[in-house]
Coordinates of C-alpha atoms in Angstrom, one line a residue:
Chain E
X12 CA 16.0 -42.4 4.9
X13 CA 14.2 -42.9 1.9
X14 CA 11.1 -41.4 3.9
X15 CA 12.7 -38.7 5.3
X16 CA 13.6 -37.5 1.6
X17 CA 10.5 -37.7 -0.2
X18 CA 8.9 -34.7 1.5
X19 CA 12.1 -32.8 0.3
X20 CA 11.2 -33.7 -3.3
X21 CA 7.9 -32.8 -2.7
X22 CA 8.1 -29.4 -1.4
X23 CA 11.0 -28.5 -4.0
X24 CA 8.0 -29.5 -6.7
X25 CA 5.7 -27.2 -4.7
X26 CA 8.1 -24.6 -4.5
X27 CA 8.0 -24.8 -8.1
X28 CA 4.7 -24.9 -8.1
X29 CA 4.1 -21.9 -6.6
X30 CA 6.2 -19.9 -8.4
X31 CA 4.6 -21.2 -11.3
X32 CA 0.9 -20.1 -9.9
X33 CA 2.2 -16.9 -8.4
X34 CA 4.3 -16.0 -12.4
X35 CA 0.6 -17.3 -13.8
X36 CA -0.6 -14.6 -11.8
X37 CA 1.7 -11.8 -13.7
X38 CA -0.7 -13.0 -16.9
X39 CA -4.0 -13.6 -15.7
X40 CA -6.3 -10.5 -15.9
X41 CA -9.2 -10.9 -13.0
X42 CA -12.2 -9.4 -14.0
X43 CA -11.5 -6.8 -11.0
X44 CA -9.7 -4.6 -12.1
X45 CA -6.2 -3.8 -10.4
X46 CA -7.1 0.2 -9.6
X47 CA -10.0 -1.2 -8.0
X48 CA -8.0 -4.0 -5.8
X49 CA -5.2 -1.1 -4.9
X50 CA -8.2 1.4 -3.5
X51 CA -9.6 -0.9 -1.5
X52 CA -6.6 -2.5 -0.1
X53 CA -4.8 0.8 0.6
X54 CA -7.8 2.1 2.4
X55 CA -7.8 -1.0 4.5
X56 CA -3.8 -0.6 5.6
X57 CA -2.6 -3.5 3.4
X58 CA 0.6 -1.9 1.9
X59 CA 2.4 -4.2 -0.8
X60 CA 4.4 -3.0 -4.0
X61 CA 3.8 -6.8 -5.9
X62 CA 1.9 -6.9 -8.3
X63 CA 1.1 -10.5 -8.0
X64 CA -0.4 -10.1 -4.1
X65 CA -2.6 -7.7 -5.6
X66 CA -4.2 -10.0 -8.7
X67 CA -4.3 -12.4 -5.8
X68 CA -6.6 -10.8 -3.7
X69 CA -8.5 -10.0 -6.9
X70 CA -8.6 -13.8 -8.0
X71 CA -9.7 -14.6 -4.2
X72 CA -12.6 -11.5 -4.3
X73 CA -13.5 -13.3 -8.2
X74 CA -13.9 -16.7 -7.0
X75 CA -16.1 -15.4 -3.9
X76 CA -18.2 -13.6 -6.1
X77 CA -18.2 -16.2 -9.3
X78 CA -19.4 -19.0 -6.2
X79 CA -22.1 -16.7 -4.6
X80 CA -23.1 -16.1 -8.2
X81 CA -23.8 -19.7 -9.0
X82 CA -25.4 -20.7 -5.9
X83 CA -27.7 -17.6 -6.3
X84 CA -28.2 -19.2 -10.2
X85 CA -29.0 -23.1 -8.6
X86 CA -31.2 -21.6 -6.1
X87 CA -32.9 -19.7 -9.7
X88 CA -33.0 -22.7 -11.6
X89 CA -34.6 -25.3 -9.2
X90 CA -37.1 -21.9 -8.4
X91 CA -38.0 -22.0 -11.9
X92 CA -38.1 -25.7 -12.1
X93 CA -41.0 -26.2 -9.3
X94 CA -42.9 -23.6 -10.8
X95 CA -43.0 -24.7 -14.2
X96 CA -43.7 -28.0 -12.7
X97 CA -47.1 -26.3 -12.2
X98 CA -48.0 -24.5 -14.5
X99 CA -45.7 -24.8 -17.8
X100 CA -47.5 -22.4 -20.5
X101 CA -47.8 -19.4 -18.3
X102 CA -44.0 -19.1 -17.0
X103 CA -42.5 -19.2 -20.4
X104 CA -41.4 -15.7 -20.4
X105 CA -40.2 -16.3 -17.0
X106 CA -37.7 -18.9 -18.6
X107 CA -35.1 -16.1 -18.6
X108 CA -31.9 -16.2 -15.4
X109 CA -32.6 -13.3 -13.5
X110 CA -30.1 -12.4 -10.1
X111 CA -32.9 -11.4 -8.4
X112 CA -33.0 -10.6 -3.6
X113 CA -34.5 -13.6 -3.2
X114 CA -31.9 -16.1 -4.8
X115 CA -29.3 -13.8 -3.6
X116 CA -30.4 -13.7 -0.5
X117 CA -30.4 -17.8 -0.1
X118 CA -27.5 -17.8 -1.6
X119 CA -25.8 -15.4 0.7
X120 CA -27.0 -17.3 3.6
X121 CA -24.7 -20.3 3.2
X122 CA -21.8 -17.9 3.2
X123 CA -22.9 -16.5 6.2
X124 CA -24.4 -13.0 5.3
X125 CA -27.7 -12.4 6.5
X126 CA -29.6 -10.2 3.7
X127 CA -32.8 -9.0 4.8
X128 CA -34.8 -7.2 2.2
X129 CA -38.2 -5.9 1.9
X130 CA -39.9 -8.4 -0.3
X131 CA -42.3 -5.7 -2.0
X132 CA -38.9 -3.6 -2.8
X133 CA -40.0 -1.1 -5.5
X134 CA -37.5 -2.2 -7.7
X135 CA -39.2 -2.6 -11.3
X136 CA -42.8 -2.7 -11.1
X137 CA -43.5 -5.8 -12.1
X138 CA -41.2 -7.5 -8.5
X139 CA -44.9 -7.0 -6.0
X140 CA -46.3 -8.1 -9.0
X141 CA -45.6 -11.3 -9.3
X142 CA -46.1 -13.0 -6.0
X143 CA -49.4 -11.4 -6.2
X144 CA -50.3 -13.3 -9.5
X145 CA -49.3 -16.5 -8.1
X146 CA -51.2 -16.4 -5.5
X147 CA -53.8 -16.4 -7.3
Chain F
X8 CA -61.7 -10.3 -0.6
X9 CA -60.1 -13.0 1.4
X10 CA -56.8 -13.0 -0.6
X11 CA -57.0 -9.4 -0.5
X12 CA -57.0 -9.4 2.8
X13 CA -54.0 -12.2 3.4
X14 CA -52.2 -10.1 1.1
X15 CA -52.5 -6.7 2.8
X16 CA -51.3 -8.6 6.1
X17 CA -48.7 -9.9 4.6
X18 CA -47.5 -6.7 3.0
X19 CA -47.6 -5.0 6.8
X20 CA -45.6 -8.1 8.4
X21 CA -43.0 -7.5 5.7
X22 CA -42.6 -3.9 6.2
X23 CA -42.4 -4.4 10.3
X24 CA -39.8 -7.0 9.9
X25 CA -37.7 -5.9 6.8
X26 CA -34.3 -3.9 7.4
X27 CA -32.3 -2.1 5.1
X28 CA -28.9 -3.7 3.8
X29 CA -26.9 -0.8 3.3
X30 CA -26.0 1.0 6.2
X31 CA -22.8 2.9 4.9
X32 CA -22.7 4.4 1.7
X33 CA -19.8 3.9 -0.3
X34 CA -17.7 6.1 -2.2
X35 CA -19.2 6.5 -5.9
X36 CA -16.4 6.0 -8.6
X37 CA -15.0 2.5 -6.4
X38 CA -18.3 1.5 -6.0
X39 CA -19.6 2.1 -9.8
X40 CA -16.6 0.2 -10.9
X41 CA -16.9 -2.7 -8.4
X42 CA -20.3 -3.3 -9.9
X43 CA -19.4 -2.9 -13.4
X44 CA -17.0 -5.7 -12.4
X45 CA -19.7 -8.1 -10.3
X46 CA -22.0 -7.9 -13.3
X47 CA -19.4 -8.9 -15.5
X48 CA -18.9 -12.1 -13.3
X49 CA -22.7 -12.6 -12.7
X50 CA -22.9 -12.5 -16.7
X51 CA -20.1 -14.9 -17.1
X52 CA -21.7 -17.3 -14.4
X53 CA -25.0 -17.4 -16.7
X54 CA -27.3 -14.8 -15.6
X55 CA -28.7 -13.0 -18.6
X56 CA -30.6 -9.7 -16.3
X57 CA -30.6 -8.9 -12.6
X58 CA -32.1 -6.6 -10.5
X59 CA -30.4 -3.8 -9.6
X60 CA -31.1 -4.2 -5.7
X61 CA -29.8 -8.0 -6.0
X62 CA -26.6 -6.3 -7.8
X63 CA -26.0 -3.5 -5.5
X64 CA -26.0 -6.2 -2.5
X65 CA -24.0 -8.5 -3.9
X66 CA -21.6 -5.9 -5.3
X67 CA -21.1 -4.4 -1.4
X68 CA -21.0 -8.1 0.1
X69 CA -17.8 -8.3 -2.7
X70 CA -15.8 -5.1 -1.3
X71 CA -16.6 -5.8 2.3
X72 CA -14.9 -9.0 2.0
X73 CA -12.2 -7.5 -0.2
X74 CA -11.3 -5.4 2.3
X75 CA -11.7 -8.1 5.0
X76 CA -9.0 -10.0 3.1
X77 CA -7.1 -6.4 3.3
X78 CA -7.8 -5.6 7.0
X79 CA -6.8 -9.2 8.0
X80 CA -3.7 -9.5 5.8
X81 CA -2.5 -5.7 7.5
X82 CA -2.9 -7.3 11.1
X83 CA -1.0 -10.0 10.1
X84 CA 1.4 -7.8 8.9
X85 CA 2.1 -5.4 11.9
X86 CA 1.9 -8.1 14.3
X87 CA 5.4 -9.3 13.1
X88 CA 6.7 -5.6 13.2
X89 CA 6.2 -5.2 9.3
X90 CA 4.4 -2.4 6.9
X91 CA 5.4 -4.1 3.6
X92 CA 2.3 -7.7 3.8
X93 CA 4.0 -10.5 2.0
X94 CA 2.5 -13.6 0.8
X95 CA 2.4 -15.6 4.1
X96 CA 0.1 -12.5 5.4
X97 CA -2.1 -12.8 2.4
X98 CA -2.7 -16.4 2.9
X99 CA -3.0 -16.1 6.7
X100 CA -5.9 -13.9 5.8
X101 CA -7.5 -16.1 3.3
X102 CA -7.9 -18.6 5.6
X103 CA -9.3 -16.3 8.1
X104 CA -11.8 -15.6 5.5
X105 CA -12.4 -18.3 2.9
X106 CA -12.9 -20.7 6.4
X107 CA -15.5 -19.0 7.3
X108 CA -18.1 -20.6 4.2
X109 CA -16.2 -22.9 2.0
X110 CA -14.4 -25.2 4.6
X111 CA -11.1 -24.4 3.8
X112 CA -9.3 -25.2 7.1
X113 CA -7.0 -27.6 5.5
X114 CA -3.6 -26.4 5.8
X115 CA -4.4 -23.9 8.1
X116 CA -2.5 -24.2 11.2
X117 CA 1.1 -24.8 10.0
X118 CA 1.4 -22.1 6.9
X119 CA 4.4 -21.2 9.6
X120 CA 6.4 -24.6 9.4
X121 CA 9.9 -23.9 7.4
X122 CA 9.3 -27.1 5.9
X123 CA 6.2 -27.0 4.1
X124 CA 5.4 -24.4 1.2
X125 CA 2.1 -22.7 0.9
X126 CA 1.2 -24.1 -2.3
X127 CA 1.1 -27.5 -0.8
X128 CA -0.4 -26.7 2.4
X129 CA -2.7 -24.2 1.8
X130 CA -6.0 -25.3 0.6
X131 CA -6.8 -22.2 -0.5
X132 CA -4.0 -21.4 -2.6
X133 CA -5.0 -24.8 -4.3
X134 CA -8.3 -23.7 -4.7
X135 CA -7.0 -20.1 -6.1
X136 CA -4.5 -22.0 -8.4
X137 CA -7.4 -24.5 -9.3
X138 CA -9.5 -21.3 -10.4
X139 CA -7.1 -19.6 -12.5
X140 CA -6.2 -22.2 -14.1
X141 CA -9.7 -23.5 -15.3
X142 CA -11.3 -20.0 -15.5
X143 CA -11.2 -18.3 -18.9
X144 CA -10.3 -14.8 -17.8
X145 CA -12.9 -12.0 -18.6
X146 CA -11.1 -8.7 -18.7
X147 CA -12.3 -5.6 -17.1
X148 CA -15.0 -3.6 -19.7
X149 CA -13.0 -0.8 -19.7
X150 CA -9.7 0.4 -19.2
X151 CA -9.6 2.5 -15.9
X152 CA -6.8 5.8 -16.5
X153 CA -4.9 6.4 -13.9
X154 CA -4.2 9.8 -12.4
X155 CA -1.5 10.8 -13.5
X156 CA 0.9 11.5 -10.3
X157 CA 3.5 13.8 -11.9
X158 CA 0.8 16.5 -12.8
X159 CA 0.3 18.9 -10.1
X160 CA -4.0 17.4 -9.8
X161 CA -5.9 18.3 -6.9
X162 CA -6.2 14.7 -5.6
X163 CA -3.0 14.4 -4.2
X164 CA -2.2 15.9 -0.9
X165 CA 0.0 19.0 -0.8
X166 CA 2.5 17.7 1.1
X167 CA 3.7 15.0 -1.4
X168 CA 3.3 17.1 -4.5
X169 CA 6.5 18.2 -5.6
X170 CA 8.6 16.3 -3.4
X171 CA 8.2 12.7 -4.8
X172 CA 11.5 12.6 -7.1
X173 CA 14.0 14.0 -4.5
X174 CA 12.9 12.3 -1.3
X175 CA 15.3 9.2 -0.8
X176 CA 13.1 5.8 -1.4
X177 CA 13.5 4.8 2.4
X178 CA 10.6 7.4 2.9
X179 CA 7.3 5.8 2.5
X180 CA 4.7 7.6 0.1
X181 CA 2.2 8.6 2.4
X182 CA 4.5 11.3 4.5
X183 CA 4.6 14.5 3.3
X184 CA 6.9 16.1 2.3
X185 CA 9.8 18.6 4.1
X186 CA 8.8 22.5 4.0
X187 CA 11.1 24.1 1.6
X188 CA 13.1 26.1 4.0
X189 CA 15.1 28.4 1.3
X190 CA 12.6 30.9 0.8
X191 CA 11.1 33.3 3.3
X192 CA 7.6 31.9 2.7
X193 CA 6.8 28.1 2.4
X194 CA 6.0 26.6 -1.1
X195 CA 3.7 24.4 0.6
X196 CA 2.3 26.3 3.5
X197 CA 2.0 29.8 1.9
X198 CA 0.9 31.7 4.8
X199 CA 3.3 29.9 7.6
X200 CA 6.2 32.2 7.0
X201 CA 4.2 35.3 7.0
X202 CA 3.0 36.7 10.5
X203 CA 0.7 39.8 11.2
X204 CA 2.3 42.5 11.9
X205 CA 5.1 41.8 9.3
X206 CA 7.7 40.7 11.7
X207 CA 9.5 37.8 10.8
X208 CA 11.9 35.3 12.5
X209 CA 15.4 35.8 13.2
X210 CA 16.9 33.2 11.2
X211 CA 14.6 34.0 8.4
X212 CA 15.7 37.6 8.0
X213 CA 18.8 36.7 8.8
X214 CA 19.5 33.6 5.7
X215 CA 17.3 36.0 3.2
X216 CA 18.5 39.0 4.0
X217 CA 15.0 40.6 4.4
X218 CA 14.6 44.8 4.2
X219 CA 14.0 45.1 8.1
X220 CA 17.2 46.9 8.7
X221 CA 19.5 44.2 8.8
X222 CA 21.5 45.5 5.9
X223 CA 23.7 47.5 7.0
X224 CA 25.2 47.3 10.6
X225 CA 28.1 47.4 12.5
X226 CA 29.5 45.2 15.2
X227 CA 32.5 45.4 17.1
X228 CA 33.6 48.0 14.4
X229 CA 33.4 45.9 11.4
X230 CA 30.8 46.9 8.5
X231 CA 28.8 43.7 7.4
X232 CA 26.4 43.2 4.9
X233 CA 23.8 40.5 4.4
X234 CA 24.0 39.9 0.9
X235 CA 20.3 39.0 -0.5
X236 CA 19.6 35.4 0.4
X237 CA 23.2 34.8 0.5
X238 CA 25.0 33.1 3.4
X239 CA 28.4 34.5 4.5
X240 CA 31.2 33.0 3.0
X241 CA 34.0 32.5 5.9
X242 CA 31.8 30.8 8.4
X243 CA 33.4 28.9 11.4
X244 CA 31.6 25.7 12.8
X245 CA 28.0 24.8 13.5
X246 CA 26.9 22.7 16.2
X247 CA 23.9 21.7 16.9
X248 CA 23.2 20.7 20.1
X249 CA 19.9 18.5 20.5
X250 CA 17.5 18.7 24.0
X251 CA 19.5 20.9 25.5
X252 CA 16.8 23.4 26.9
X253 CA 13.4 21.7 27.2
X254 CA 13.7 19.7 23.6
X255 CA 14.7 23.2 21.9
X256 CA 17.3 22.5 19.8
X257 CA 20.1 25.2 20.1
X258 CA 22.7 26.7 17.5
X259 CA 25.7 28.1 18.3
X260 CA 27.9 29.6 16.0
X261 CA 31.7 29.7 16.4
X262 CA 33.0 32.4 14.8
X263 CA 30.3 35.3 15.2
X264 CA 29.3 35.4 18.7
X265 CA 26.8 37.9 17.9
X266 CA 24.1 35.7 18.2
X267 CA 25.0 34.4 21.3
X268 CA 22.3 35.4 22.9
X269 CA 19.8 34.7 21.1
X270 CA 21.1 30.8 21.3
X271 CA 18.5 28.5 22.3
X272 CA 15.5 30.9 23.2
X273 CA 12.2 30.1 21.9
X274 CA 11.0 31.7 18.9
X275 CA 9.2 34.7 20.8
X276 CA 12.5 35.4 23.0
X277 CA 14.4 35.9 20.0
X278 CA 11.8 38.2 18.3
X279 CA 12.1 40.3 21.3
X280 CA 16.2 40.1 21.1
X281 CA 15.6 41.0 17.3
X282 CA 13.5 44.2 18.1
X283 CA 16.2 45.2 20.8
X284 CA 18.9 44.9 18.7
X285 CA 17.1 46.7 15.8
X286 CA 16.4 49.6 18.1
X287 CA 20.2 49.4 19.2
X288 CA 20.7 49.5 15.4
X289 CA 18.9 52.4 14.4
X290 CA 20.6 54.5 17.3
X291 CA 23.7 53.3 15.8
X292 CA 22.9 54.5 12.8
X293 CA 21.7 57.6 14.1
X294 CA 25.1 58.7 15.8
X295 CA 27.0 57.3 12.5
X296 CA 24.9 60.3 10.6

């Protein structure tokens, strides 16, 4: 008896619980905006009038993001690491956290998107650059 | 040399194997935004500069599994004979999606039970709830205006432009809206009333009363006039009668048999029935002179 009515305590906290998170919602601003989260969702189909469902998907697209962001700055850091390993004095200016293809790229991997880029991408002139100079 | 060398290899390997990431490109203003957004979290994370090819990626990478989410959550939804999703939908989908890298089976497989709330099953609400409560939030740069929907603009469709405020709300948004029958020539579809040779409809000459002859005319000895736009007052019964002939729907009108035999006939029938009749008319009107 008595363990037939603890889960009935539990889910009436859990109810409360999520109506908690879900009001927590109603306050929280995700960084994605909500005019953003309603294009994207009415393009796909997804048809909702609460607002709460749509700072939800936003939270979920944040976190996503926020996660892929920090593996992306691990893979940077321990990068940086070996190389100054090497050769401390010259890297100094390359001290600085840069998102960069290749970190993103690892980073993406785990997650299960396969980014393929050119590695010589013209995208400042000093990215062929600097392969180049440690190669040497 | 021999570096040279190892480096010009290397630079034709690269551009043999290398493929491009974006295939589609996205609309401009939700793309622009989305970015503005992922650099925001990229900042908060701890990057201090990125490059604008790393941003781009991750910034598409974002909306495609935004609108995974969406897509998913939408075949949740119809497949139990809904178009409003819910929060069970929503959840359903994250754990379509969030399984996919994180783990986040837990829970999974009996969101359904009656018994057990999401909160406490769902792993990835946990995780959600975990985030919002421990993350500062970091508010969009800039406020994004929304269009405003009550000005005629030229994004909305033309359709739903006037009629939002007197449609009941058991008509979903995206339909348009009724043509506005009362005048001779649409509001919506100017050109649908008119046709080329300035002939018109029988019905439509006949509620406004248009200058084809129809004013004066007699019938069965009476003089009647079609007042301008104005319905007779003493009218008898309308029915309708649905499917009748071929899905036409038919009309028949009680009181003045007149049209009786235009009932029913398709739309060029009665044009020829009108054109009869007018040439009837005019010889009436002839012998009345």
């Amino acid at each position: 008896m008595n363990h037939n009515q603890q889960p009935g305590d539990g889910t009436h906290e859990d109810d409360a619980a999520l109506s908690d998170f879900l009001a927590s919602l109603m306050d929280y601003t995700p960084t994605i905006p909500d005019e953003l989260v309603e294009h994207y969702l009415a393009k796909s189909g997804f048809q909702c009038p609460d607002v709460r469902l749509i700072r939800l998907v936003a939270v979920a697209t944040q976190k996503f993001v926020a996660e892929v962001a920090t593996d992306a700055l691990q893979q940077c850091k321990a990068r940086q690491a070996a190389v100054v390993k090497d050769k401390r004095d010259k890297q100094q200016k390359d001290k600085r956290l840069i998102l960069t293809m290749e970190d993103l790229s690892r980073a993406l991997r785990e997650y299960g998107v396969n980014v393929k880029h050119q590695e010589y991408f013209a995208d400042s002139p000093s990215t062929g650059m600097d392969p180049a100079s440690r190669d040497e | 040399m021999k570096s040279k060398l190892r480096k010009e290899a290397k630079t034709q390997s690269s551009t043999t194997t290398t493929t491009t990431t974006t295939t589609a490109t996205p609309s401009e203003l939700s793309f622009a935004i989305a970015r503005i957004a992922v650099s925001q979290i990229c900042q908060s994370v701890g990057f201090k500069a990125t490059q604008l090819s790393a941003l781009e990626t991750l910034t598409l990478v974002a909306t495609k599994y935004l609108q995974a989410i969406a897509g998913s959550a939408a075949s949740f939804t119809n497949s139990s004979n809904r178009t409003q999703s819910n929060l069970l939908d929503l959840t359903n989908a994250l754990h379509d999606v969030v399984s996919l890298h994180s783990g986040g089976l837990s829970g999974g497989s009996i969101l359904h039970r009656p018994t057990s709330t999401l909160l406490s099953t769902s792993g990835v609400l946990k995780d959600l709830a975990n985030f919002v409560y421990f993350h500062d939030e970091i508010p969009f740069a800039k406020p994004i205006p929304r269009p405003d929907r009550t000005s005629s603009s030229g994004n909305s469709s033309p359709g739903t432009k006037k009629l939002d405020c007197s449609r009941g709300s058991n008509v979903p948004k995206w339909l348009p809206g009724f043509p506005n029958g009362n005048n001779g020539v649409d509001e919506i579809y100017p050109g649908k009333g008119k046709r080329k040779n300035g002939e018109s409809l029988w019905e439509e000459s006949v509620l406004v009363g248009s200058d084809l002859g129809w004013k004066n005319w007699n019938e069965n000895g009476r003089k009647r006039v079609v007042g301008e736009g104005k319905v007779e007052t003493g009218r008898g019964k309308v029915r309708f009668k649905m499917g009748s002939r071929s899905g036409v729907c038919r009309l028949e009108n009680n009181k003045n048999n007149v049209n009786d035999k235009s009932n029913g006939i398709d739309e060029e029938e009665k044009i020829l029935v009108y054109k009869r009749r007018r040439r009837r008319d005019d010889g009436g009107r002839l012998i009345n002179l």
